[in-house]
C-alpha atoms as one frame of an Amber mdcrd trajectory, in Angstrom:
protein
  -8.452  15.325   3.662  -9.497  11.677   3.548 -13.152  12.607   3.179 -12.278
  14.616   0.070 -11.074  11.398  -1.568 -14.676  10.262  -1.891 -15.328  13.009
  -4.432 -13.638  10.898  -7.128 -13.655   7.305  -8.345 -10.517   5.135  -8.319
  -9.637   2.027 -10.294  -8.353   0.393  -7.095 -10.110   0.057  -3.758  -9.213
   2.753  -1.237  -9.555   1.876   2.437  -9.190   4.595   5.057  -7.966   3.421
   8.460  -9.811   5.652  10.923 -12.543   5.906  13.524 -15.797   5.660  11.563
 -17.672   7.853  14.028 -15.077  10.608  13.667 -15.338  10.396   9.878 -19.123
  10.723  10.086 -18.930  13.682  12.477 -16.382  15.471  10.313 -18.419  14.886
   7.139 -21.450  16.442   8.819 -19.367  19.355  10.116 -18.073  20.107   6.620
 -21.388  19.475   4.885 -19.929  16.741   2.693 -22.280  14.257   1.047 -20.226
  11.128   1.645 -21.557   7.622   2.139 -19.411   5.757   4.674 -19.140   1.993
   4.633 -17.117  -0.214   6.971 -14.832  -2.427   4.896 -15.158  -6.197   4.820
 -11.627  -7.487   4.284 -12.957 -10.971   3.537 -14.530  -9.684   0.331 -12.559
  -9.268  -2.922 -11.231  -5.789  -3.624 -13.313  -3.635  -5.920 -12.864  -0.157
  -7.410 -13.815   2.806  -5.250 -16.801   4.719  -6.564 -17.358   8.440  -6.226
 -19.418   9.399  -3.202 -18.429   6.317  -1.182 -15.624   5.986   1.361 -14.792
   2.582   2.835 -12.969   2.515   6.134 -11.357   0.121   8.609 -12.685   1.104
  12.004  -9.964   1.963  14.529 -11.709   3.575  17.504 -10.216   6.525  19.337
  -9.999   6.445  23.120 -11.570   9.871  23.640 -13.665  12.204  21.504 -11.879
  14.135  18.782 -12.074  17.895  18.264 -10.848  19.301  14.961  -7.316  20.658
  15.273  -6.932  19.690  18.939  -4.192  17.215  19.890  -4.749  14.557  22.550
  -2.185  12.200  24.049  -5.066   9.853  24.869  -5.562   9.086  21.171  -1.896
   8.479  20.344  -2.297   4.711  20.746  -5.128   4.737  18.186  -2.775   6.356
  15.651  -0.148   3.674  16.243  -2.814   0.979  16.049  -3.860   2.270  12.642
  -0.272   2.184  11.398   0.095  -1.371  12.693  -3.010  -2.447  10.772  -1.538
  -0.938   7.609   1.836  -2.600   8.210   0.350  -6.032   8.897  -1.921  -5.778
   5.869   0.986  -4.925   3.587   3.209  -7.663   4.968   0.572 -10.372   4.483
  -0.363  -8.976   1.036  -3.949  -8.083   1.905  -3.037  -4.513   0.961  -1.147
  -3.599  -2.203   0.270  -0.354  -0.805   0.008   2.072   2.093  -0.441   5.820
   1.653   0.157   7.834   4.807  -1.304  11.169   5.801   0.706  13.344   8.224
   0.812  12.582  11.938   2.027  14.704  14.848   5.156  12.945  16.155   5.419
  15.162  19.212   2.038  14.274  20.698   2.680  10.545  20.185   5.967  10.788
  22.057   4.331  12.930  24.741   1.958  10.028  25.359   4.903   7.821  26.337
   5.139   5.937  23.033   8.499   5.980  21.253   7.805   7.126  17.692  10.388
   8.520  15.263   8.070   8.623  12.259   6.188   6.568   9.695   9.337   5.547
   7.856  11.118   4.169  10.916   7.917   2.463  12.104   7.448   0.593   8.835
  11.145  -0.237   8.444  11.389  -1.647  11.964   8.154  -3.590  11.583   9.280
  -5.079   8.281  12.729  -5.974   9.635  14.502  -3.680   7.170  17.727  -2.015
   8.291  18.055   0.474   5.430  15.455   2.470   3.518  15.791   5.434   1.184
  13.660   8.552   1.140  12.617   9.757  -2.312  10.404  12.681  -3.223   8.910
  12.757  -6.680   6.796  14.898  -8.960   5.600  13.964 -12.423   8.943  15.072
 -13.908  11.570  14.813 -11.140  12.650  12.180  -8.622  15.127  13.015  -5.863
  16.491  10.345  -3.511  18.525  11.161  -0.410  21.623   9.547   1.074  20.985
  11.223   4.447  17.698  12.637   5.674  17.002  14.369   8.986  20.521  15.062
  10.227  22.130  18.276  11.451  24.531  19.584   8.811  27.452  19.023  11.190
  26.778  15.268  11.000  26.140  14.911   7.282  29.732  14.496   6.079  30.409
  11.725   8.613  27.309   9.883   7.392  28.514   9.856   3.764  30.402   6.566
   3.921  31.161   4.142   1.094  28.834   1.508   2.527  25.955   3.932   3.115
  26.300   5.504  -0.337  26.601   2.145  -2.092  23.550   0.710  -0.348  21.511
   3.847  -1.057  22.297   3.665  -4.765  21.546  -0.068  -4.883  18.141   0.393
  -3.232  17.280   3.354  -5.475  18.340   1.497  -8.627  16.395  -1.650  -7.649
  13.251   0.315  -6.777  13.339   2.234 -10.055  13.407  -1.113 -11.830  10.866
  -3.022  -9.740   8.427  -0.330  -8.633   8.667   2.177 -11.469   9.177  -0.241
 -14.366  12.412   1.406 -15.595  14.585  -1.359 -16.999  17.900   0.519 -17.021
  17.619   3.522 -14.684  19.876   6.518 -15.224  20.881   8.192 -11.955  22.780
  11.453 -11.492  24.774  11.516  -8.248  25.421  14.848  -6.535  28.657  15.740
  -4.834  28.705  16.765  -1.195  30.716  19.974  -1.372  30.258  23.169  -3.415
  31.397  22.620  -7.012  31.701  18.907  -6.146  34.826  19.660  -4.144  36.607
  21.742  -6.781  39.182  19.015  -7.374  39.805  18.546  -3.663  40.205  22.223
  -2.792  36.725  22.433  -1.189  36.649  18.991   0.408  37.792  15.556  -0.665
  34.672  13.387  -0.141  34.055  13.380  -3.881  37.517  11.937  -4.530  37.791
   9.537  -1.611  34.208   8.237  -1.303  31.684   9.272  -3.944  33.672   8.744
  -7.154  35.031   5.315  -6.115  31.519   4.074  -5.288  30.158   5.363  -8.609
  32.977   3.631 -10.498  32.392   0.335  -8.660  28.686   0.323  -9.471  29.210
   1.397 -13.076  31.449  -1.653 -13.450  28.462  -3.718 -12.264  26.358  -2.295
 -15.113  24.529   0.608 -13.485  24.087   3.844 -15.419  25.446   6.448 -12.989
  27.144   9.774 -13.546  28.727  12.230 -11.138  29.580  13.520  -8.718  27.717
  16.559  -9.999  27.652  19.994  -8.356  24.060  20.414  -7.191  23.853  23.867
  -8.785  24.730  22.271 -12.136  22.638  19.102 -12.221  19.378  20.715 -11.123
  18.797  22.510 -14.397  16.100  21.553 -16.860  18.470  20.704 -19.698  20.323
  18.147 -17.583  17.422  16.644 -15.624  15.780  15.343 -18.779  18.611  12.842
 -19.179  17.993  11.106 -15.854  15.356   9.016 -14.106  16.445  10.208 -10.660
  18.923  12.462  -8.892  20.683  11.279  -5.749  21.301  14.140  -3.308  23.680
  13.813  -0.382  21.458  15.574   2.148  17.939  16.839   2.742  18.266  20.509
   1.816  20.512  19.840  -1.164  17.759  18.209  -3.182  14.345  18.847  -1.694
  14.091  22.643  -1.992  14.458  22.303  -5.768  11.805  19.620  -5.965   9.349
  21.421  -3.687   9.820  24.684  -5.581   8.937  22.814  -8.739   5.888  21.005
  -7.411   4.870  21.660  -3.802   1.431  20.192  -3.210   1.990  17.757  -6.060
   5.108  16.076  -4.687   5.000  12.592  -3.192   7.218  11.132  -0.480   8.171
   7.526  -1.312   9.995   5.082   0.956  12.285   2.826  -1.066  13.637  -0.454
   0.282  10.514  -1.700   2.069   8.988  -5.040   0.983   5.851  -3.122   0.001
   4.878   0.207  -1.569   4.636   3.188   0.754   3.911   6.735  -0.382   3.024
   9.833   1.609   2.212  13.518   1.388   4.930  16.184   1.202   3.582  18.304
   4.086   2.758  18.274   7.786  -0.435  18.233   9.819  -1.563  21.869   9.321
  -3.740  21.675  12.424  -5.057  25.209  11.946  -6.866  24.009   8.822  -8.505
  20.975  10.441 -12.277  21.149  10.256 -12.297  24.348   8.176 -12.796  22.769
   4.767  -9.741  24.670   3.506  -7.241  21.808   3.743  -5.767  21.005   0.336
  -5.825  17.285  -0.451  -3.784  17.555  -3.660  -0.617  15.971  -2.241  -2.620
  13.086  -0.779  -4.356  12.573  -4.114  -1.000  12.582  -5.900   0.388  10.114
  -3.329  -2.495   7.755  -4.080  -1.949   8.165  -7.810   1.758   7.415  -7.383
   0.989   4.286  -5.352  -1.430   3.121  -8.034   1.108   3.639 -10.806   3.716
   1.700  -8.795   1.261  -1.144  -8.155   0.598  -1.489 -11.861   4.156  -0.804
 -13.107
């Protein structure tokens, strides 16, 4: 997918962190006319021109075959992420855009790796981040992410909900340039608890937190039933929707714009965006991999840089 980026020009400089030899081999395999150039980080940034791909060389330990996983190259993946993290923390890089990685093979190598988000949060010394997925017309942030449904209700605490809303509100202001964000907050239970008959989390946790933050000047409404707020007529009134759990909010967003959605990590001291899909190993080296989500993730990062 990264090689496909060279088909277009960008106002900012794109740097791919990868093994330069692997990039060259893959370009030849796919018949792509791409000029590869190793980046000089001592030089000022300049726009990326079509037909040219600059890269930061991070050598693999063993040769790479398209679509074939190797535990021997797991350390090279982590090394690339560390380069991105360090560059963002010392402001050499304005943002990081991540392509998918295979978590299983990294852990099989003996390295403890939960995912990009946890890696960047731990490296930046951040104890709380928020996952947001966004298309051009919808932003959905999550209070909980990859939890079994049995554990979700216990994770919806006043402190967790309050911090999630604060991070989302701050990021909408600072990274999206929205002066007074309007956020719709979902309930946890069907029909937002039906007045306590279908669960009381809305009454005991969600509503009190909303009221506290409204008193501080935030524009929040809810708790909304998810089957009510995710309709076109309502969504136009809000800059973001806060869902309580992964499958409450993301199916709607992915139905609306799969392949064009962007995964954004809020709460880091730098901009991080990512694709909305996995590795799709069966497509590696075939030329059929769709780079649209990666392209949208880059576009989102650029818009956040210049917000």
